[in-house]
Short mmCIF file of C-alpha atoms in Angstrom, two decimals:
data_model
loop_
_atom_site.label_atom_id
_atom_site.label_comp_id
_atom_site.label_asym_id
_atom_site.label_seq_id
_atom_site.Cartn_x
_atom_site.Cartn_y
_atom_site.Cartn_z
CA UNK A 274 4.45 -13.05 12.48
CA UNK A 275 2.76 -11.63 8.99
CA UNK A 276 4.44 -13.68 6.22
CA UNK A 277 7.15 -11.76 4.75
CA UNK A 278 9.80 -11.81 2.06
CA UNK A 279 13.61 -10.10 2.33
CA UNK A 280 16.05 -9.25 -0.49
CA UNK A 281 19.30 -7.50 -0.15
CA UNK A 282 21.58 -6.92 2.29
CA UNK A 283 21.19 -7.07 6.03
CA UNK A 284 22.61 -4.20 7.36
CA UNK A 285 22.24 -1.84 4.97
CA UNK A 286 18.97 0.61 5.50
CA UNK A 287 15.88 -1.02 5.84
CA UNK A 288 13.07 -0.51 2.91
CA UNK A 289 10.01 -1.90 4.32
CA UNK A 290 6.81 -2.02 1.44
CA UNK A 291 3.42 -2.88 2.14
CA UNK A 292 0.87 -3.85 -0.79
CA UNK A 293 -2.54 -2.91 -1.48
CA UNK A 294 -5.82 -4.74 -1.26
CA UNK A 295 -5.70 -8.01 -2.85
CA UNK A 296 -2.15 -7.92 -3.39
CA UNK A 297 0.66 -9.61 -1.78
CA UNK A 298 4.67 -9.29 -1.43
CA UNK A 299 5.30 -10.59 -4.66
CA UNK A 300 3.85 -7.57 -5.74
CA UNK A 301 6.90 -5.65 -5.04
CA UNK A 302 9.33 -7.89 -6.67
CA UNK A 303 10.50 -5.95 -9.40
CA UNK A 304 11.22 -2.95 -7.18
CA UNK A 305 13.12 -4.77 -4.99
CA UNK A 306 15.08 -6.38 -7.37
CA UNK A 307 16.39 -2.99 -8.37
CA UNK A 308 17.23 -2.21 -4.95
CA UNK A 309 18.43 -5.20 -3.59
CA UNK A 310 22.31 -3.68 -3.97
CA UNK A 311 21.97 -0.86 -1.94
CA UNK A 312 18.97 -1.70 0.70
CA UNK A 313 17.95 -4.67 2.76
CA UNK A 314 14.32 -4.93 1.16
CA UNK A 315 11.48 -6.66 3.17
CA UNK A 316 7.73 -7.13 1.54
CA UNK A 317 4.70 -8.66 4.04
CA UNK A 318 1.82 -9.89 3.01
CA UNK A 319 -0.98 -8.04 4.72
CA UNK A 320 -3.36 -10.02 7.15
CA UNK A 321 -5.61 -12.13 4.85
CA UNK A 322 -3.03 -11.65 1.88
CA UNK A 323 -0.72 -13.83 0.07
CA UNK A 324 0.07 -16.80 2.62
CA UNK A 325 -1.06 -14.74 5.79
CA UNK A 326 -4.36 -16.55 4.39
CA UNK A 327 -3.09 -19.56 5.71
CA UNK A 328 -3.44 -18.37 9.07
CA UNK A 329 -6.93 -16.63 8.95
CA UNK A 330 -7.86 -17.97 12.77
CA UNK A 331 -4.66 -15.94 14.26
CA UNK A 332 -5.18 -12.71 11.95
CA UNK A 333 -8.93 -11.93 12.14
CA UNK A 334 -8.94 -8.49 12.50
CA UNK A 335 -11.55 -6.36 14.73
CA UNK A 336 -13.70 -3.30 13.05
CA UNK A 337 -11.54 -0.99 12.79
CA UNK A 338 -8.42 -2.98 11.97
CA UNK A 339 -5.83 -0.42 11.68
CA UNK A 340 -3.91 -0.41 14.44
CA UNK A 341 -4.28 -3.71 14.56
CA UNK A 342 -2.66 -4.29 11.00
CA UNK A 343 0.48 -1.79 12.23
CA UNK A 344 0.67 -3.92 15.72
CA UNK A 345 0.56 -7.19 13.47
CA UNK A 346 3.81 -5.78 11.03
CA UNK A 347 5.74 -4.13 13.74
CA UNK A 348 5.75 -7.42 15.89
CA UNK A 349 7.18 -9.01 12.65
CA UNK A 350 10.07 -6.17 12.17
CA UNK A 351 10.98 -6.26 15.81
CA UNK A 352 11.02 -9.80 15.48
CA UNK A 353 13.62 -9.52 12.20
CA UNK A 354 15.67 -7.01 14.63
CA UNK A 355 14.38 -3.73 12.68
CA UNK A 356 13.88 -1.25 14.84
CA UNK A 357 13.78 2.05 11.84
CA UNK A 358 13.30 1.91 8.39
CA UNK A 359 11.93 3.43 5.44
CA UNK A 360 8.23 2.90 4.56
CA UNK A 361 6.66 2.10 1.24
CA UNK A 362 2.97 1.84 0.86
CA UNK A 363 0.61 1.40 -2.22
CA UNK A 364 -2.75 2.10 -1.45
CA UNK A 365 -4.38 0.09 1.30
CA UNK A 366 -0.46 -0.34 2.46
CA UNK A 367 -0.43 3.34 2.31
CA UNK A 368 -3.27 4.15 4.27
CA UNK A 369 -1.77 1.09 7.12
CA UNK A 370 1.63 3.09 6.70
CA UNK A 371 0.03 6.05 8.06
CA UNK A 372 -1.18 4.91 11.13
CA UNK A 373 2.13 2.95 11.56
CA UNK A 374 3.70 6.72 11.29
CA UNK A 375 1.10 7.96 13.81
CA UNK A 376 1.85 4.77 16.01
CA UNK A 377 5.33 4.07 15.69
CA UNK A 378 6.73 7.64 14.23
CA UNK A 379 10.12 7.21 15.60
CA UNK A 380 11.00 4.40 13.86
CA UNK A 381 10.61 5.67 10.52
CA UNK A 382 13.53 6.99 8.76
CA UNK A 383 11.21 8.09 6.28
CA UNK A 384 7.91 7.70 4.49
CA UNK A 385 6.80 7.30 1.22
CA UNK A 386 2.53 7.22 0.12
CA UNK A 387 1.58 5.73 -3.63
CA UNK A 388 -1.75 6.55 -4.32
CA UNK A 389 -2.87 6.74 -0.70
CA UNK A 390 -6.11 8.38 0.81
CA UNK A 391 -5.39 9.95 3.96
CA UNK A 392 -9.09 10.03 5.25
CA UNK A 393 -12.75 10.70 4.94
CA UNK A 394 -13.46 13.89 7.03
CA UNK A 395 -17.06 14.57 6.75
CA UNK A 396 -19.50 12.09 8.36
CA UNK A 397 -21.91 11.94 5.30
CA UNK A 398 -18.76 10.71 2.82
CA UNK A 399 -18.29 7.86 5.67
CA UNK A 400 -21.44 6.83 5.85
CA UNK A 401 -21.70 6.70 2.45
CA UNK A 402 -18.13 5.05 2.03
CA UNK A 403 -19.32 2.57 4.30
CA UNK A 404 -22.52 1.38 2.74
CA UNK A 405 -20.13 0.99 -0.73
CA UNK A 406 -18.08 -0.76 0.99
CA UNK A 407 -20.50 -3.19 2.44
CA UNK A 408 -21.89 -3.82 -0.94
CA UNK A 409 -18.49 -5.29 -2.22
CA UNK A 410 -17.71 -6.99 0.67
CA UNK A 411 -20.98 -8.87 -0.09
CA UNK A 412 -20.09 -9.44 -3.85
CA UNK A 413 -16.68 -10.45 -2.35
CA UNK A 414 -18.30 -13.04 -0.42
CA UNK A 415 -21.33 -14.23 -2.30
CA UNK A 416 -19.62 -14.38 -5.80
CA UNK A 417 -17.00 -16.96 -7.74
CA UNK A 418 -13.84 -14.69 -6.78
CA UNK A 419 -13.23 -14.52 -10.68
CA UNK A 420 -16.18 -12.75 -11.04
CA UNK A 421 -15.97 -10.37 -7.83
CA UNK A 422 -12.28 -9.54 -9.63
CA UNK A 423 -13.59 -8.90 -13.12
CA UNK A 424 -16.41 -6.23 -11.61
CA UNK A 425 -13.61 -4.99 -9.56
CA UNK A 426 -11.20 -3.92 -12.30
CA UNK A 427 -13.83 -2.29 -14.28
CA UNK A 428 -14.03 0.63 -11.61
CA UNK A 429 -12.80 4.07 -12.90
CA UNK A 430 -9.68 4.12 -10.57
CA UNK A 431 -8.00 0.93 -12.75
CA UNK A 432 -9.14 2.90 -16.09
CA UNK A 433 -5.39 3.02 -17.46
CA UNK A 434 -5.51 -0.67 -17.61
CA UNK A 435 -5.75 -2.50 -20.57
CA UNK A 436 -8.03 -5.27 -21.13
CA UNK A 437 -5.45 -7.61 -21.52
CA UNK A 438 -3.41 -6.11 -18.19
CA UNK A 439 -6.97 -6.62 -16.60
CA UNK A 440 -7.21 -10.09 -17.24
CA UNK A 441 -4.22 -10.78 -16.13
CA UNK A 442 -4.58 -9.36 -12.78
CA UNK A 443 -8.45 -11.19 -12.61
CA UNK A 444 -6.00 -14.52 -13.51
CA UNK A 445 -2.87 -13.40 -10.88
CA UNK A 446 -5.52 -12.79 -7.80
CA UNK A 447 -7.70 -15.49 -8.08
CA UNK A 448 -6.56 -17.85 -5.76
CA UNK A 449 -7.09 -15.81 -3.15
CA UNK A 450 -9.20 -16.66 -0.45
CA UNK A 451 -12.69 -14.75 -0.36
CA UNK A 452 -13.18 -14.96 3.29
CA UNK A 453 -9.79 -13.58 4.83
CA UNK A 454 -10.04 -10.79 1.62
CA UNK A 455 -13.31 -9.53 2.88
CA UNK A 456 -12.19 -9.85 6.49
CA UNK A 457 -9.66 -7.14 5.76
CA UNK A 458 -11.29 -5.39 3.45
CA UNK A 459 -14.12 -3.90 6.16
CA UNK A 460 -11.95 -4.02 8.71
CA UNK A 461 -9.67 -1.43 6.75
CA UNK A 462 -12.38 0.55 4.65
CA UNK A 463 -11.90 4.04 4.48
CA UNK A 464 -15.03 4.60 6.40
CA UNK A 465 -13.12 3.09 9.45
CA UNK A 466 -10.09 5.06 9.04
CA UNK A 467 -8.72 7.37 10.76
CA UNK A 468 -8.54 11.29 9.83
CA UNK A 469 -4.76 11.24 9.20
CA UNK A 470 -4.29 14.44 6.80
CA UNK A 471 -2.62 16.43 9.63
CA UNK A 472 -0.28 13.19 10.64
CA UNK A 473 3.29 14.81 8.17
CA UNK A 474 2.61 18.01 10.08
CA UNK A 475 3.79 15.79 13.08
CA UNK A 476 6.42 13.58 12.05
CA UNK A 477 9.86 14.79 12.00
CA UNK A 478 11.05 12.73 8.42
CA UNK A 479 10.34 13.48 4.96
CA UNK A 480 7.11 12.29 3.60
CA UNK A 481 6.42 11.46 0.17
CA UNK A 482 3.38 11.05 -2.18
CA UNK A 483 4.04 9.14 -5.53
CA UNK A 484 0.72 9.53 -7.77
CA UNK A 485 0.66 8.18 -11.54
CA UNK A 486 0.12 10.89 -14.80
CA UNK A 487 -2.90 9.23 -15.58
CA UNK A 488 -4.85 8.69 -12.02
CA UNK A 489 -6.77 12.35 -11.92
CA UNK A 490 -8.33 11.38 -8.86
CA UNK A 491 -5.40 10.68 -6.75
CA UNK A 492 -3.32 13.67 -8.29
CA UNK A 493 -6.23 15.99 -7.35
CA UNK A 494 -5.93 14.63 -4.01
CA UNK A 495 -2.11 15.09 -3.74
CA UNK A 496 -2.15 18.64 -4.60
CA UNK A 497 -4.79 19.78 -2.13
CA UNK A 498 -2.49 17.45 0.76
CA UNK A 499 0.42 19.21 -0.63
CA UNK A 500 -0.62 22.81 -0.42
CA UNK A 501 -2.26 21.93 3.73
CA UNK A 502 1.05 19.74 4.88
CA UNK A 503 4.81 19.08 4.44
CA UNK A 504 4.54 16.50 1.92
CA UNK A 505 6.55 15.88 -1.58
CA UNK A 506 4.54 15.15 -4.42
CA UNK A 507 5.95 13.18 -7.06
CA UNK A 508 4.93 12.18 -10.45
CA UNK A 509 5.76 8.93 -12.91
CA UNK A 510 4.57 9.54 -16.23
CA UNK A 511 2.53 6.54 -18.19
CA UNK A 512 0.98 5.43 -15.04
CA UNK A 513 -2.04 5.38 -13.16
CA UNK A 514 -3.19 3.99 -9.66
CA UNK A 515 -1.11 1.25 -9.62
CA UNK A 516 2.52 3.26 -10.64
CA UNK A 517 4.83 0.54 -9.54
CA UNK A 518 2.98 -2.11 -11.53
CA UNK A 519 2.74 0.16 -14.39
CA UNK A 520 6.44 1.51 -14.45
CA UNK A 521 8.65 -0.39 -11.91
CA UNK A 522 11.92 0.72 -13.40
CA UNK A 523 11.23 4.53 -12.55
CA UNK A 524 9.47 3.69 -9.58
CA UNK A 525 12.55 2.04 -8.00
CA UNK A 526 14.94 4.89 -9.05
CA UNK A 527 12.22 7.33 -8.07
CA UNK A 528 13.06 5.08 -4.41
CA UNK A 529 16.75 5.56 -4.86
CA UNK A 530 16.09 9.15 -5.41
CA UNK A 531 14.86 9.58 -2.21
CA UNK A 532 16.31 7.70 0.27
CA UNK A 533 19.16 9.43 -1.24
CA UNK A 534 21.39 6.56 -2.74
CA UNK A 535 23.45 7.49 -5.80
CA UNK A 536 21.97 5.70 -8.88
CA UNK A 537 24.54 3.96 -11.41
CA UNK A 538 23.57 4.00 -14.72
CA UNK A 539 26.65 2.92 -16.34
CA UNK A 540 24.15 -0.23 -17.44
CA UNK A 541 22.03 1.77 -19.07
#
């Protein structure tokens, strides 16, 4: 099993969320916190994440490691007795949640992308992809991790973070393990992936894209999915890449939204 963690209540619909490349399930925390009264909430740390790291022998993955990855967290759901659920994905959990869908489509109740790529599609972009890639993977495994973080979070996708929000994350992700990160990271580059843009066309559930105001990139990419498949595109103002880090409160009722649970804001 991928280490996981649960919050709410067993037997009410499933909400299953998968983090993004050198994350882990704490990640999700404060979205689950907000949905812990309405949804039985379960976060897993990808392989070579969080305290999967612990068991790097048992969770090497193979080049590509996609299905792989969605083998690795469906053994662990059928193992918790959860057989359909919703599906959250940031990112690299995005991109894994999509070949879960194409894998395992009918036990998704429904599925929901944050800033997810859904595939390279010309052979020069891969190769290219692939050779970037490559390059940070050897940072990742040559340099103090502190140091492969700090270049990391200077790339134009984390741009809407602030210096201080920057260190913080170099501080938060340190302790990570080189080795199993870089594992994971080639085994899941985008150069490996699959061409998945046609995959909503096929599933019979709604499929969501949640992209922040400020990440132009991803936005761009939403709208040109949008207008070739069945997908909802959803925005969360005074955010970027990262939208549930950046605003977790409207993330989570952006959640509620759509898995259709009525919202109390009597609180408020």
């Amino acid at each position: 099993m991928l280490n996981y963690r649960s919050a709410g209540k067993v037997g009410a619909p499933t909400v299953v969320f998968l983090h993004g490349f050198l994350g882990s399930q704490q990640d999700w925390q404060d979205i689950t916190e907000q949905l812990k009264n309405d949804f039985h909430c379960i976060s897993i740390d990808l392989p070579g994440h969080g305290d999967n790291q612990q068991q790097l022998a048992e969770q090497v993955l193979p080049t590509p490691g996609f299905k792989r990855c969605a083998e690795l967290i469906t053994a662990t759901l059928t193992t918790l007795n959860v057989h359909r659920y919703h599906l959250v994905g940031y990112s690299l959990g995005g991109r894994i949640a999509l070949h879960i869908a194409k894998l395992y489509p009918e036990q998704l109740l429904s599925l929901v992308l944050e800033s997810c790529h859904p595939g390279l599609q010309s052979q020069a972009d891969k190769i290219a992809r692939k050779q970037n890639d490559a390059a940070w993977a050897d940072k990742l495994s040559t340099m103090p991790i502190s140091e492969f973080l700090t270049l990391w979070y200077q790339q134009a996708v984390f741009s809407d973070l602030t210096p201080v929000e920057q260190n913080a994350l170099v501080t938060k992700r340190s302790s990570n393990n080189p080795f199993a990160l870089a594992n994971c990271y080639q085994a899941t580059s985008l150069a490996e992936q699959d061409d998945l843009w046609d995959i909503p066309g096929q599933l019979d559930i709604k499929v969501h894209f949640i992209a922040g105001h400020q990440d132009s990139k991803f936005m761009a990419l939403a709208n040109r999915w949008q207008q070739q498949q069945s997908i909802m595109l959803h925005t969360i103002e005074a955010s970027g890449h990262n939208v549930h880090l950046a605003a977790p409160k409207q993330f989570a009722i952006k959640l509620q939204q759509l898995f259709a649970v009525k919202i109390d804001n009597s609180n408020n």
